[in-house]
Amino acid sequence: MKNRIDWLDTMRGLALLMVMYAHNKPGDTVSKYLQLVLIPVFFFASGFFFDAGKYASHKDFFKKRVRRLVVPYFAFSFISLAFWVSFAGGFVALNQEFQRGGYCLLIFIPILGTFWGTAPLIPHNIPLWFLTALFSADQLFYWLRLKYKSNKKLIGWMFGISFIGFILGRVLPFRLPWNVDIALTIVVYYGLGHLFYRRWGAGWDLKLWQKIPLAAVLFAISVLFVWINPEIHMMDNNIGRFFLFHPAALAAVGFFLLFSQLISRVPVIKWVGVNSLPILGLHVMAIGIVLPICKQLFGINVKETFNDPVWALFYTAGTLVIVWPMVEIINRFFPQVLGMPKRKKAVIEEPKSENPPTDAS
């Protein structure tokens, strides 16, 4: 496909596989690291090809992002809600969040929460909060890029806005709609992806002997700063300590970038990156299928395997197997779910004879 960069697709794919791994409960230590680093990595990749000049106006940009983010967000939210309500296990799991409210709250809070767009109010598919946060960051960065032509001023303002988002995460007793507070905190990584592409294009042109040690150093830095940072919950706009979060996130982005260049030819990871949107929307439901299969068919005591990195890897592989045909079905038959037009069937015309037909009668 035109304008695709292999390592960027791999970077998305690797990050999304780590998201799936985190959602299969690998343990607190691993989860804490992934909680911090994955959202900056995704935002960096999402801002890579941003170009305000491609759009006639903000209205044009807004409409395109609604089609590519908001339409899939609502589609996957209601698909997953229908999925969980249709299966008793999922229905009970949802009800644990709202036991005092009873049946009515079970149905209406997720529906109304979908319109508010924050993680606590969409328990039927919590990862979808990323799409609303990304949409808000899209709109914010469009305004910032138009206002600040100087890259230095832009970077300064982005980090300043990130600090405002950090403060809001500390003082607000509620979450802002559509994760505007998270967008404020993390928009800097969206902008850094944009600036990276303008400066280096398809990536750092480093030799293999340079990439491997640099990637190792950046990974070590990210681990160190995550380790000394207090508890982190990105979906709650809790980044721990501001001046510990950003060094960890910056180092992690650099590590994922270099590591993705090193493994850019791995087809499975690249496929996940190319199909990151439908996989993001579907993988929670896939996990909801994998775990009962493991319990009922293979007799695995699933609860006892939680917080085990090896079992989490096993469940992630199963999730990928389940999600693959679901993605292919959506891509082929229901692209509207992804905000894309339905493919028109090719009309095959019968070849015309060079000579006019004769009348046999």
Coordinates of C-alpha atoms in Angstrom, one line a residue:
M1 CA 0.0 0.0 0.0
K2 CA 1.2 3.5 -0.8
N3 CA 2.9 5.5 2.0
R4 CA 3.2 2.4 4.2
I5 CA 6.4 2.1 6.3
D6 CA 7.2 -1.5 7.3
W7 CA 8.7 -0.7 10.7
L8 CA 5.8 1.7 11.6
D9 CA 3.3 -1.0 10.9
T10 CA 5.5 -3.4 13.0
M11 CA 5.7 -0.8 15.8
R12 CA 1.9 -0.6 15.9
G13 CA 1.6 -4.4 15.7
L14 CA 4.2 -5.0 18.5
A15 CA 2.5 -2.4 20.7
L16 CA -0.9 -3.9 20.1
L17 CA 0.3 -7.4 20.9
M18 CA 1.7 -6.0 24.1
V19 CA -1.8 -4.6 24.8
M20 CA -3.4 -8.0 24.3
Y21 CA -0.7 -9.5 26.5
A22 CA -1.3 -7.0 29.3
H23 CA -5.1 -7.7 29.1
N24 CA -4.3 -11.4 29.7
K25 CA -2.9 -10.6 33.1
P26 CA 0.9 -11.3 33.0
G27 CA 1.5 -9.9 36.5
D28 CA 1.8 -6.5 38.2
T29 CA 5.4 -5.8 37.3
V30 CA 5.0 -6.4 33.5
S31 CA 1.6 -4.7 33.5
K32 CA 3.0 -1.5 35.2
Y33 CA 5.6 -1.2 32.5
L34 CA 3.2 -1.7 29.6
Q35 CA 0.7 0.6 31.2
L36 CA 3.2 3.5 31.0
V37 CA 4.9 2.9 27.6
L38 CA 2.2 1.6 25.2
I39 CA 0.0 4.7 24.9
P40 CA 3.0 7.1 24.1
V41 CA 4.1 4.6 21.5
F42 CA 0.6 4.4 19.9
F43 CA 0.3 8.2 19.9
F44 CA 3.7 8.6 18.4
A45 CA 2.7 6.2 15.6
S46 CA -0.7 7.9 15.1
G47 CA 0.9 11.3 14.6
F48 CA 3.5 10.1 12.2
F49 CA 1.7 11.1 8.9
F50 CA -0.2 14.1 10.3
D51 CA -0.2 17.0 7.8
A52 CA -2.6 19.9 8.3
G53 CA -1.9 21.0 4.7
K54 CA -3.7 18.0 3.3
Y55 CA -7.0 19.4 4.5
A56 CA -8.9 22.4 3.1
S57 CA -10.1 23.4 6.6
H58 CA -10.5 22.1 10.2
K59 CA -14.0 21.0 9.2
D60 CA -12.5 18.7 6.5
F61 CA -10.0 17.3 9.0
F62 CA -12.8 16.8 11.6
K63 CA -15.1 15.0 9.3
K64 CA -12.3 12.6 8.2
R65 CA -11.3 11.8 11.8
V66 CA -15.0 11.2 12.7
R67 CA -15.2 8.7 10.0
R68 CA -12.0 6.9 10.8
L69 CA -12.2 7.0 14.7
V70 CA -15.6 7.9 15.9
V71 CA -17.6 5.6 13.6
P72 CA -15.5 2.6 14.6
Y73 CA -15.6 3.6 18.3
F74 CA -19.4 3.5 18.4
A75 CA -19.6 0.4 16.1
F76 CA -17.3 -1.7 18.3
S77 CA -18.8 -0.3 21.5
F78 CA -22.3 -1.5 20.6
I79 CA -21.1 -4.7 19.0
S80 CA -19.2 -5.7 22.2
L81 CA -22.1 -4.7 24.4
A82 CA -24.4 -7.0 22.4
F83 CA -21.8 -9.7 22.6
W84 CA -21.4 -9.5 26.4
V85 CA -25.2 -9.3 27.1
S86 CA -25.7 -12.3 24.8
F87 CA -23.4 -14.5 26.9
A88 CA -24.2 -15.2 30.6
G89 CA -20.5 -15.1 31.7
G90 CA -20.0 -11.7 30.2
F91 CA -23.4 -10.5 31.5
V92 CA -22.4 -11.4 35.1
A93 CA -18.9 -9.8 34.7
L94 CA -20.5 -6.6 33.6
N95 CA -23.0 -6.7 36.4
Q96 CA -20.1 -6.8 39.0
E97 CA -19.4 -3.2 38.1
F98 CA -22.9 -2.1 38.8
Q99 CA -24.4 -4.5 41.3
R100 CA -26.1 -1.9 43.4
G101 CA -27.8 -0.5 40.3
G102 CA -29.3 -3.7 39.1
Y103 CA -30.3 -4.7 35.6
C104 CA -31.3 -1.2 34.4
L105 CA -27.9 0.2 35.2
L106 CA -26.2 -2.8 33.6
I107 CA -27.8 -1.9 30.3
F108 CA -28.0 1.9 30.4
I109 CA -24.7 2.9 32.0
P110 CA -22.5 1.3 29.2
I111 CA -24.8 2.8 26.6
L112 CA -24.7 6.3 28.1
G113 CA -21.1 5.8 29.0
T114 CA -20.2 5.2 25.4
F115 CA -21.3 8.8 24.6
W116 CA -19.1 10.1 27.5
G117 CA -16.2 8.0 26.2
T118 CA -14.1 7.3 29.3
A119 CA -12.9 3.9 30.4
P120 CA -14.9 3.5 33.7
L121 CA -18.1 4.0 31.8
I122 CA -17.4 1.5 29.0
P123 CA -16.7 -1.7 31.0
H124 CA -17.9 -3.8 28.0
N125 CA -14.9 -2.8 26.0
I126 CA -12.5 -0.7 28.1
P127 CA -9.7 -0.4 25.4
L128 CA -12.0 1.7 23.3
W129 CA -11.1 4.7 25.5
F130 CA -7.9 4.9 23.3
L131 CA -10.0 5.9 20.3
T132 CA -11.8 8.8 22.0
A133 CA -8.4 10.0 23.5
L134 CA -6.8 9.8 20.1
F135 CA -9.7 11.8 18.5
S136 CA -9.4 14.5 21.1
A137 CA -5.6 14.6 20.6
D138 CA -6.1 14.8 16.9
Q139 CA -8.2 18.0 17.2
L140 CA -5.9 19.5 19.8
F141 CA -2.8 19.0 17.7
Y142 CA -4.4 20.4 14.6
W143 CA -4.9 23.6 16.4
L144 CA -1.4 23.6 17.9
R145 CA 0.3 22.9 14.6
L146 CA -1.5 25.8 12.9
K147 CA -0.8 28.2 15.7
Y148 CA 2.9 27.3 16.3
K149 CA 5.0 27.1 13.1
S150 CA 8.2 27.0 15.0
N151 CA 9.1 23.4 16.1
K152 CA 10.8 24.6 19.3
K153 CA 7.7 26.6 20.3
L154 CA 5.5 23.7 19.4
I155 CA 7.5 21.2 21.6
G156 CA 7.5 23.7 24.5
W157 CA 3.8 24.2 24.3
M158 CA 3.1 20.5 24.0
F159 CA 5.1 19.7 27.2
G160 CA 3.4 22.6 28.9
I161 CA 0.0 21.3 27.9
S162 CA 1.1 17.9 29.1
F163 CA 1.8 19.3 32.5
I164 CA -1.7 20.8 32.6
G165 CA -3.2 17.4 31.8
F166 CA -1.1 15.9 34.5
I167 CA -2.4 18.5 37.1
L168 CA -6.0 17.8 35.9
G169 CA -5.4 14.1 36.6
R170 CA -4.4 14.9 40.2
V171 CA -7.2 17.4 41.1
L172 CA -10.3 16.6 39.0
P173 CA -12.8 14.3 40.9
F174 CA -14.2 13.1 37.6
R175 CA -13.0 12.3 34.1
L176 CA -13.5 14.8 31.2
P177 CA -15.6 13.6 28.3
W178 CA -13.9 11.9 25.4
N179 CA -10.7 11.7 27.5
V180 CA -9.8 15.3 26.8
D181 CA -7.6 15.2 30.0
I182 CA -5.6 12.3 28.7
A183 CA -5.3 13.9 25.3
L184 CA -3.8 17.0 27.0
T185 CA -1.3 14.8 28.9
I186 CA -0.2 12.6 25.9
V187 CA -0.6 14.9 22.9
V188 CA 3.1 15.6 23.0
Y189 CA 3.8 12.1 21.7
Y190 CA 1.4 12.6 18.8
G191 CA 3.3 15.8 18.0
L192 CA 6.7 14.1 18.3
G193 CA 5.6 11.5 15.8
H194 CA 4.7 14.2 13.4
L195 CA 8.0 16.1 14.0
F196 CA 10.0 12.9 13.7
Y197 CA 8.6 12.2 10.2
R198 CA 9.3 15.7 9.1
R199 CA 12.9 15.5 10.3
W200 CA 13.9 11.8 9.6
G201 CA 11.2 10.6 7.2
A202 CA 11.1 6.8 7.1
G203 CA 13.4 6.4 10.2
W204 CA 16.9 6.6 11.7
D205 CA 19.5 5.5 9.2
L206 CA 21.6 3.6 11.7
K207 CA 23.8 0.6 11.2
L208 CA 22.9 -2.7 12.8
W209 CA 25.8 -2.5 15.3
Q210 CA 24.4 0.9 16.3
K211 CA 20.8 0.0 16.6
I212 CA 21.1 -3.0 18.9
P213 CA 23.1 -1.4 21.7
L214 CA 21.1 1.9 21.5
A215 CA 17.8 -0.1 21.7
A216 CA 19.1 -2.0 24.7
V217 CA 20.2 1.3 26.5
L218 CA 16.8 3.0 25.8
F219 CA 14.9 -0.1 27.0
A220 CA 17.0 -0.1 30.2
I221 CA 16.3 3.6 30.8
S222 CA 12.6 3.1 30.3
V223 CA 12.5 0.2 32.7
L224 CA 14.5 2.2 35.3
F225 CA 12.2 5.2 35.2
V226 CA 9.0 3.0 35.3
W227 CA 10.4 1.1 38.3
I228 CA 11.0 4.3 40.4
N229 CA 7.7 5.8 39.3
P230 CA 4.7 5.2 41.6
E231 CA 1.6 3.3 40.4
I232 CA 0.4 4.3 36.9
H233 CA -3.0 4.0 35.3
M234 CA -3.0 5.7 31.9
M235 CA -6.7 5.2 31.3
D236 CA -7.3 7.2 34.5
N237 CA -4.9 9.9 33.5
N238 CA -2.6 8.9 36.3
I239 CA 1.0 9.0 35.1
G240 CA 2.6 8.9 38.5
R241 CA 5.4 11.6 38.7
F242 CA 5.6 13.9 35.7
F243 CA 9.4 14.1 35.6
L244 CA 9.7 10.3 35.8
F245 CA 6.9 9.5 33.3
H246 CA 8.3 11.5 30.3
P247 CA 11.9 10.1 30.4
A248 CA 10.4 6.6 30.5
A249 CA 8.0 7.2 27.7
L250 CA 10.6 8.9 25.5
A251 CA 13.1 6.1 26.0
A252 CA 10.3 3.5 25.3
V253 CA 9.3 5.2 22.1
G254 CA 12.9 5.2 20.9
F255 CA 13.3 1.5 21.9
F256 CA 10.1 0.4 20.1
L257 CA 11.2 2.4 17.1
L258 CA 14.6 0.7 16.8
F259 CA 13.3 -2.7 17.8
S260 CA 10.6 -2.5 15.2
Q261 CA 13.1 -1.6 12.5
L262 CA 15.1 -4.7 13.5
I263 CA 12.0 -7.0 13.2
S264 CA 10.1 -5.2 10.5
R265 CA 9.9 -8.3 8.2
V266 CA 8.0 -10.4 10.7
P267 CA 4.7 -10.9 8.8
V268 CA 2.4 -11.7 11.8
I269 CA 3.4 -8.6 13.7
K270 CA 3.1 -6.4 10.6
W271 CA -0.4 -7.8 9.9
V272 CA -1.5 -6.9 13.4
G273 CA -0.2 -3.4 12.9
V274 CA -2.0 -3.0 9.5
N275 CA -5.2 -4.2 11.2
S276 CA -4.7 -2.4 14.5
L277 CA -8.1 -0.7 14.5
P278 CA -10.3 -3.8 14.2
I279 CA -8.0 -5.8 16.5
L280 CA -8.2 -3.1 19.2
G281 CA -12.0 -3.2 18.9
L282 CA -12.3 -7.0 18.9
H283 CA -9.6 -8.5 21.1
V284 CA -11.5 -8.1 24.4
M285 CA -14.3 -10.2 22.9
A286 CA -11.8 -12.7 21.6
I287 CA -10.3 -13.0 25.1
G288 CA -13.9 -13.6 26.3
I289 CA -14.0 -16.6 24.0
V290 CA -10.5 -18.0 24.6
L291 CA -10.7 -18.2 28.4
P292 CA -14.0 -20.2 28.5
I293 CA -12.6 -22.6 25.8
C294 CA -9.5 -23.1 27.9
K295 CA -11.6 -23.8 30.9
Q296 CA -14.3 -26.0 29.4
L297 CA -12.4 -27.9 26.7
F298 CA -9.0 -28.2 28.3
G299 CA -9.9 -28.2 32.0
I300 CA -7.5 -25.2 32.8
N301 CA -8.2 -23.4 36.0
V302 CA -8.0 -20.0 34.4
K303 CA -8.1 -18.0 37.7
E304 CA -5.1 -19.8 39.0
T305 CA -3.1 -18.9 35.8
F306 CA -3.6 -15.2 36.1
N307 CA -0.5 -13.1 36.9
D308 CA 1.7 -15.7 35.2
P309 CA 3.7 -14.2 32.2
V310 CA 3.9 -17.6 30.4
W311 CA 0.1 -18.3 30.6
A312 CA -0.6 -14.7 29.5
L313 CA 1.6 -15.4 26.4
F314 CA -0.4 -18.6 25.8
Y315 CA -3.8 -16.7 26.1
T316 CA -2.5 -13.9 23.8
A317 CA -1.6 -16.5 21.1
G318 CA -5.2 -17.9 21.5
T319 CA -6.6 -14.4 21.3
L320 CA -4.8 -13.8 18.1
V321 CA -6.1 -17.0 16.6
I322 CA -9.7 -16.1 17.5
V323 CA -9.4 -12.5 16.3
W324 CA -7.9 -13.3 12.9
P325 CA -11.0 -14.5 11.1
M326 CA -13.1 -11.8 12.8
V327 CA -10.8 -9.1 11.3
E328 CA -10.9 -10.7 7.9
I329 CA -14.7 -10.9 7.9
I330 CA -15.0 -7.2 8.8
N331 CA -12.4 -6.1 6.3
R332 CA -14.1 -8.1 3.5
F333 CA -17.8 -7.7 4.2
F334 CA -18.3 -4.9 6.7
P335 CA -15.7 -2.2 6.1
Q336 CA -18.3 0.4 7.2
V337 CA -17.5 -0.7 10.8
L338 CA -14.0 0.8 10.2
G339 CA -15.4 4.0 8.7
M340 CA -14.6 2.8 5.2
P341 CA -17.0 2.5 2.2
K342 CA -18.2 -0.9 1.2
R343 CA -16.2 -2.3 -1.7
K344 CA -18.1 -2.3 -5.0
K345 CA -18.3 -5.5 -6.9
A346 CA -16.3 -5.5 -10.1
V347 CA -18.6 -5.8 -13.1
I348 CA -17.3 -8.3 -15.6
E349 CA -18.5 -7.5 -19.1
E350 CA -18.8 -10.2 -21.7
P351 CA -16.3 -9.7 -24.6
K352 CA -18.0 -8.2 -27.6
S353 CA -17.7 -10.1 -30.9
E354 CA -15.9 -8.2 -33.6
N355 CA -18.6 -9.3 -36.1
P356 CA -22.3 -8.6 -35.5
P357 CA -24.4 -11.7 -34.7
T358 CA -26.2 -13.4 -37.5
D359 CA -29.9 -14.1 -37.5
A360 CA -30.2 -17.9 -37.3
S361 CA -33.9 -17.9 -37.7

